[in-house]
Amino acid sequence: GASTSPGAPEHPVEPAGPALPPVSFGAIGDIHDSWSVRRETYDCYDTLRLDATLFVGDLTNNGTASEYNGIKQVIDERQGDRPLVAALGNHDTYAGIQDYDLFRGATGLAPNADYEINGYHFIAVSPGAGTLDPATGKPSSVNSMDYAYAASWLESRLAADTAEHPDRPVFILVHAPIRCTHYTSNLWYGSGLATGCGDAFNSLLEDYPQAVVWSGHNHTPNN
């Protein structure tokens, strides 16, 4: 029989690859204009010294200018130098196409954008319709739950980001979940990025196993 030296592994151990850079972030959504909660969340983020803040939509309840002003006030007070990535939700687009400009005024961000933080890409995708203006990240018209207009843009960003760092996850912020990917997402989900369920599921994300999707919207109770 074969013999091994004492303590030697029975199978060769592959050398570890280069260590990935660390990154930490907090994600929150569905505030619905309850910005006292947002301030408490920032207390937690500050204590943990997180690298970035993610907003996954429904920061307002009706998409009004006063609600967006509330967002801006809290961001101005608490965000500091920490990078922010944010996407709009269905409640953030209730008032019409002007909400996308109000969002930009409050957050300083485009509705659809690709950011790099500590060597990782974070892609914010917001609902809409028509065409996507690459200069502003805005759709040409409003839809509160459809992402089809941004699908080609998202796929182009995923292709570029995974080519740049094939060993790293790419984080996607999209308010309404990708259908049939987790509990209750067969009931409440966004359209335009996936079809079908189970064996019939089909999505552009299937070609990108590095994609990690952060969503909100469902408000699902534990019972």
mmCIF file of C-alpha atoms in Angstrom:
data_model
loop_
_atom_site.group_PDB
_atom_site.id
_atom_site.type_symbol
_atom_site.label_atom_id
_atom_site.label_comp_id
_atom_site.label_asym_id
_atom_site.label_seq_id
_atom_site.Cartn_x
_atom_site.Cartn_y
_atom_site.Cartn_z
ATOM 1 C CA GLY A 1 0.000 0.000 0.000
ATOM 2 C CA ALA A 2 0.935 3.648 -0.318
ATOM 3 C CA SER A 3 2.657 5.328 2.577
ATOM 4 C CA THR A 4 2.569 8.942 3.646
ATOM 5 C CA SER A 5 4.693 10.926 5.991
ATOM 6 C CA PRO A 6 3.147 11.668 9.389
ATOM 7 C CA GLY A 7 0.737 14.577 9.249
ATOM 8 C CA ALA A 8 0.810 14.910 5.459
ATOM 9 C CA PRO A 9 -2.558 15.401 3.723
ATOM 10 C CA GLU A 10 -3.798 12.454 1.686
ATOM 11 C CA HIS A 11 -4.565 14.744 -1.265
ATOM 12 C CA PRO A 12 -2.550 17.730 -2.464
ATOM 13 C CA VAL A 13 -3.902 21.070 -1.308
ATOM 14 C CA GLU A 14 -4.325 23.727 -3.963
ATOM 15 C CA PRO A 15 -2.534 26.951 -3.070
ATOM 16 C CA ALA A 16 -4.874 29.748 -2.085
ATOM 17 C CA GLY A 17 -5.413 32.530 -4.601
ATOM 18 C CA PRO A 18 -4.735 36.167 -3.850
ATOM 19 C CA ALA A 19 -6.841 37.539 -1.030
ATOM 20 C CA LEU A 20 -9.755 39.695 -2.147
ATOM 21 C CA PRO A 21 -9.905 43.254 -0.813
ATOM 22 C CA PRO A 22 -12.246 43.690 2.161
ATOM 23 C CA VAL A 23 -15.503 45.611 1.787
ATOM 24 C CA SER A 24 -18.351 46.185 4.217
ATOM 25 C CA PHE A 25 -21.708 47.848 3.690
ATOM 26 C CA GLY A 26 -25.200 48.178 5.102
ATOM 27 C CA ALA A 27 -28.274 47.810 2.892
ATOM 28 C CA ILE A 28 -31.713 49.127 3.759
ATOM 29 C CA GLY A 29 -34.924 49.851 1.891
ATOM 30 C CA ASP A 30 -38.654 50.431 2.260
ATOM 31 C CA ILE A 31 -38.229 53.312 4.688
ATOM 32 C CA HIS A 32 -41.381 54.942 3.233
ATOM 33 C CA ASP A 33 -40.319 58.350 4.534
ATOM 34 C CA SER A 34 -39.702 57.152 8.128
ATOM 35 C CA TRP A 35 -36.395 58.974 8.368
ATOM 36 C CA SER A 36 -36.113 58.640 12.125
ATOM 37 C CA VAL A 37 -35.418 54.965 11.351
ATOM 38 C CA ARG A 38 -32.818 56.036 8.820
ATOM 39 C CA ARG A 39 -30.973 58.055 11.450
ATOM 40 C CA GLU A 40 -30.916 55.051 13.807
ATOM 41 C CA THR A 41 -29.521 52.951 10.985
ATOM 42 C CA TYR A 42 -26.728 55.451 10.448
ATOM 43 C CA ASP A 43 -25.866 55.136 14.133
ATOM 44 C CA CYS A 44 -25.312 51.419 13.525
ATOM 45 C CA TYR A 45 -23.314 52.006 10.343
ATOM 46 C CA ASP A 46 -21.081 54.505 12.112
ATOM 47 C CA THR A 47 -20.466 52.122 15.025
ATOM 48 C CA LEU A 48 -19.519 49.313 12.637
ATOM 49 C CA ARG A 49 -17.420 51.672 10.490
ATOM 50 C CA LEU A 50 -18.960 50.320 7.305
ATOM 51 C CA ASP A 51 -17.390 51.228 3.971
ATOM 52 C CA ALA A 52 -20.603 52.026 2.092
ATOM 53 C CA THR A 53 -24.355 52.575 2.354
ATOM 54 C CA LEU A 54 -26.899 50.940 0.032
ATOM 55 C CA PHE A 55 -30.496 52.142 -0.421
ATOM 56 C CA VAL A 56 -32.716 49.629 -2.252
ATOM 57 C CA GLY A 57 -35.703 51.881 -2.900
ATOM 58 C CA ASP A 58 -39.003 53.085 -1.457
ATOM 59 C CA LEU A 59 -37.222 55.750 0.528
ATOM 60 C CA THR A 60 -40.267 57.978 0.062
ATOM 61 C CA ASN A 61 -43.947 57.091 0.332
ATOM 62 C CA ASN A 62 -45.378 59.276 -2.426
ATOM 63 C CA GLY A 63 -42.358 60.655 -4.283
ATOM 64 C CA THR A 64 -43.046 64.251 -3.273
ATOM 65 C CA ALA A 65 -40.509 67.054 -3.236
ATOM 66 C CA SER A 66 -40.815 67.411 0.546
ATOM 67 C CA GLU A 67 -40.096 63.720 1.047
ATOM 68 C CA TYR A 68 -37.033 63.913 -1.170
ATOM 69 C CA ASN A 69 -35.916 66.952 0.819
ATOM 70 C CA GLY A 70 -36.105 64.753 3.922
ATOM 71 C CA ILE A 71 -33.781 62.253 2.271
ATOM 72 C CA LYS A 72 -31.317 64.998 1.395
ATOM 73 C CA GLN A 73 -31.344 66.372 4.940
ATOM 74 C CA VAL A 74 -30.442 63.013 6.480
ATOM 75 C CA ILE A 75 -27.787 62.271 3.856
ATOM 76 C CA ASP A 76 -26.238 65.716 4.382
ATOM 77 C CA GLU A 77 -26.240 65.164 8.149
ATOM 78 C CA ARG A 78 -24.992 61.598 8.317
ATOM 79 C CA GLN A 79 -23.484 60.198 5.104
ATOM 80 C CA GLY A 80 -20.152 61.987 5.328
ATOM 81 C CA ASP A 81 -17.434 60.551 3.078
ATOM 82 C CA ARG A 82 -18.946 57.048 3.042
ATOM 83 C CA PRO A 83 -19.943 56.093 -0.544
ATOM 84 C CA LEU A 84 -23.672 55.808 -1.219
ATOM 85 C CA VAL A 85 -25.368 53.602 -3.820
ATOM 86 C CA ALA A 86 -29.128 53.933 -4.286
ATOM 87 C CA ALA A 87 -31.942 52.817 -6.583
ATOM 88 C CA LEU A 88 -35.525 54.060 -6.846
ATOM 89 C CA GLY A 89 -38.506 51.959 -5.815
ATOM 90 C CA ASN A 90 -42.129 52.003 -6.936
ATOM 91 C CA HIS A 91 -43.150 54.509 -4.229
ATOM 92 C CA ASP A 92 -40.312 56.794 -5.309
ATOM 93 C CA THR A 93 -41.833 57.201 -8.794
ATOM 94 C CA TYR A 94 -45.491 57.814 -7.918
ATOM 95 C CA ALA A 95 -45.444 61.518 -8.698
ATOM 96 C CA GLY A 96 -44.077 61.142 -12.259
ATOM 97 C CA ILE A 97 -40.934 61.553 -14.344
ATOM 98 C CA GLN A 98 -39.776 64.510 -12.240
ATOM 99 C CA ASP A 99 -39.111 62.078 -9.376
ATOM 100 C CA TYR A 100 -35.953 60.867 -11.100
ATOM 101 C CA ASP A 101 -34.591 64.427 -10.980
ATOM 102 C CA LEU A 102 -35.730 64.837 -7.371
ATOM 103 C CA PHE A 103 -33.899 61.612 -6.539
ATOM 104 C CA ARG A 104 -30.716 62.932 -8.120
ATOM 105 C CA GLY A 105 -31.058 66.225 -6.283
ATOM 106 C CA ALA A 106 -31.508 64.448 -2.949
ATOM 107 C CA THR A 107 -28.827 61.789 -3.303
ATOM 108 C CA GLY A 108 -26.431 63.238 -5.886
ATOM 109 C CA LEU A 109 -26.785 59.947 -7.808
ATOM 110 C CA ALA A 110 -28.137 58.839 -11.171
ATOM 111 C CA PRO A 111 -31.141 56.464 -11.169
ATOM 112 C CA ASN A 112 -29.059 53.852 -13.031
ATOM 113 C CA ALA A 113 -25.318 53.795 -12.440
ATOM 114 C CA ASP A 114 -22.296 51.557 -11.907
ATOM 115 C CA TYR A 115 -19.974 52.332 -8.979
ATOM 116 C CA GLU A 116 -16.710 50.803 -7.812
ATOM 117 C CA ILE A 117 -16.060 50.614 -4.066
ATOM 118 C CA ASN A 118 -12.922 48.959 -2.656
ATOM 119 C CA GLY A 119 -12.458 47.092 -5.944
ATOM 120 C CA TYR A 120 -16.059 45.803 -6.159
ATOM 121 C CA HIS A 121 -18.752 46.967 -8.558
ATOM 122 C CA PHE A 122 -22.189 48.023 -7.333
ATOM 123 C CA ILE A 123 -24.862 48.550 -10.002
ATOM 124 C CA ALA A 124 -28.035 50.492 -9.181
ATOM 125 C CA VAL A 125 -31.012 49.725 -11.445
ATOM 126 C CA SER A 126 -34.225 51.750 -11.165
ATOM 127 C CA PRO A 127 -37.652 51.029 -12.681
ATOM 128 C CA GLY A 128 -38.856 52.941 -15.712
ATOM 129 C CA ALA A 129 -39.923 52.669 -19.339
ATOM 130 C CA GLY A 130 -38.984 53.827 -22.815
ATOM 131 C CA THR A 131 -35.255 54.327 -23.283
ATOM 132 C CA LEU A 132 -32.372 54.852 -20.891
ATOM 133 C CA ASP A 133 -30.296 58.008 -21.279
ATOM 134 C CA PRO A 134 -26.715 56.902 -20.550
ATOM 135 C CA ALA A 135 -25.671 60.465 -19.746
ATOM 136 C CA THR A 136 -28.235 60.971 -16.965
ATOM 137 C CA GLY A 137 -29.224 57.384 -16.128
ATOM 138 C CA LYS A 138 -32.892 58.385 -16.514
ATOM 139 C CA PRO A 139 -35.648 56.542 -18.356
ATOM 140 C CA SER A 140 -37.623 58.504 -20.929
ATOM 141 C CA SER A 141 -40.911 57.677 -19.190
ATOM 142 C CA VAL A 142 -42.225 56.326 -15.898
ATOM 143 C CA ASN A 143 -42.976 52.795 -14.811
ATOM 144 C CA SER A 144 -42.888 51.803 -11.169
ATOM 145 C CA MET A 145 -42.182 48.065 -11.531
ATOM 146 C CA ASP A 146 -40.563 47.394 -14.937
ATOM 147 C CA TYR A 147 -36.846 47.125 -15.667
ATOM 148 C CA ALA A 148 -36.920 45.956 -19.294
ATOM 149 C CA TYR A 149 -35.761 49.342 -20.597
ATOM 150 C CA ALA A 150 -32.505 48.956 -18.586
ATOM 151 C CA ALA A 151 -31.875 45.250 -19.263
ATOM 152 C CA SER A 152 -29.396 45.746 -22.116
ATOM 153 C CA TRP A 153 -27.529 48.407 -20.153
ATOM 154 C CA LEU A 154 -27.367 46.142 -17.083
ATOM 155 C CA GLU A 155 -26.045 43.245 -19.135
ATOM 156 C CA SER A 156 -23.363 45.444 -20.695
ATOM 157 C CA ARG A 157 -22.238 46.584 -17.236
ATOM 158 C CA LEU A 158 -22.186 43.001 -15.919
ATOM 159 C CA ALA A 159 -20.087 41.894 -18.890
ATOM 160 C CA ALA A 160 -17.585 44.708 -18.365
ATOM 161 C CA ASP A 161 -17.418 44.332 -14.589
ATOM 162 C CA THR A 162 -16.958 40.558 -14.572
ATOM 163 C CA ALA A 163 -14.331 40.821 -17.292
ATOM 164 C CA GLU A 164 -12.446 43.320 -15.144
ATOM 165 C CA HIS A 165 -12.669 41.207 -11.972
ATOM 166 C CA PRO A 166 -13.746 37.635 -12.829
ATOM 167 C CA ASP A 167 -12.996 36.471 -9.282
ATOM 168 C CA ARG A 168 -15.254 38.997 -7.510
ATOM 169 C CA PRO A 169 -18.999 39.367 -6.943
ATOM 170 C CA VAL A 170 -20.911 42.198 -8.581
ATOM 171 C CA PHE A 171 -23.648 43.660 -6.371
ATOM 172 C CA ILE A 172 -26.925 44.735 -8.022
ATOM 173 C CA LEU A 173 -29.478 46.973 -6.321
ATOM 174 C CA VAL A 174 -32.975 46.542 -7.721
ATOM 175 C CA HIS A 175 -35.997 47.421 -5.575
ATOM 176 C CA ALA A 176 -38.500 44.817 -6.766
ATOM 177 C CA PRO A 177 -37.056 41.276 -6.555
ATOM 178 C CA ILE A 178 -36.090 39.083 -9.472
ATOM 179 C CA ARG A 179 -39.107 36.804 -9.834
ATOM 180 C CA CYS A 180 -39.054 33.320 -8.337
ATOM 181 C CA THR A 181 -35.620 33.654 -6.732
ATOM 182 C CA HIS A 182 -36.604 33.689 -3.055
ATOM 183 C CA TYR A 183 -39.521 33.526 -0.631
ATOM 184 C CA THR A 184 -42.621 35.391 -1.963
ATOM 185 C CA SER A 185 -40.798 36.620 -5.072
ATOM 186 C CA ASN A 186 -43.228 34.463 -7.059
ATOM 187 C CA LEU A 187 -45.941 36.880 -5.869
ATOM 188 C CA TRP A 188 -44.341 40.346 -5.801
ATOM 189 C CA TYR A 189 -41.512 41.054 -8.231
ATOM 190 C CA GLY A 190 -40.320 43.390 -10.931
ATOM 191 C CA SER A 191 -40.697 42.606 -14.612
ATOM 192 C CA GLY A 192 -38.202 42.839 -17.427
ATOM 193 C CA LEU A 193 -35.196 40.991 -15.961
ATOM 194 C CA ALA A 194 -36.588 37.443 -15.696
ATOM 195 C CA THR A 195 -39.462 35.259 -16.842
ATOM 196 C CA GLY A 196 -40.891 31.961 -15.671
ATOM 197 C CA CYS A 197 -40.368 29.982 -12.493
ATOM 198 C CA GLY A 198 -38.571 26.768 -11.571
ATOM 199 C CA ASP A 199 -37.355 24.881 -14.636
ATOM 200 C CA ALA A 200 -38.914 27.573 -16.838
ATOM 201 C CA PHE A 201 -36.964 30.399 -15.174
ATOM 202 C CA ASN A 202 -34.967 32.508 -17.610
ATOM 203 C CA SER A 203 -32.925 35.609 -16.877
ATOM 204 C CA LEU A 204 -29.907 37.478 -18.193
ATOM 205 C CA LEU A 205 -28.475 37.050 -14.689
ATOM 206 C CA GLU A 206 -28.068 33.308 -15.246
ATOM 207 C CA ASP A 207 -24.993 34.065 -17.347
ATOM 208 C CA TYR A 208 -23.432 35.920 -14.404
ATOM 209 C CA PRO A 209 -23.152 33.728 -11.302
ATOM 210 C CA GLN A 210 -21.064 36.505 -9.745
ATOM 211 C CA ALA A 211 -24.184 38.700 -9.535
ATOM 212 C CA VAL A 212 -25.498 39.223 -5.999
ATOM 213 C CA VAL A 213 -28.886 40.959 -6.018
ATOM 214 C CA TRP A 214 -30.082 43.181 -3.160
ATOM 215 C CA SER A 215 -33.788 43.993 -3.254
ATOM 216 C CA GLY A 216 -36.677 45.042 -1.034
ATOM 217 C CA HIS A 217 -40.350 45.694 -1.789
ATOM 218 C CA ASN A 218 -41.986 42.552 -0.405
ATOM 219 C CA HIS A 219 -42.407 43.505 3.292
ATOM 220 C CA THR A 220 -42.844 39.783 3.938
ATOM 221 C CA PRO A 221 -43.892 38.907 7.506
ATOM 222 C CA ASN A 222 -42.323 35.888 9.184
ATOM 223 C CA ASN A 223 -45.694 34.135 9.440
#
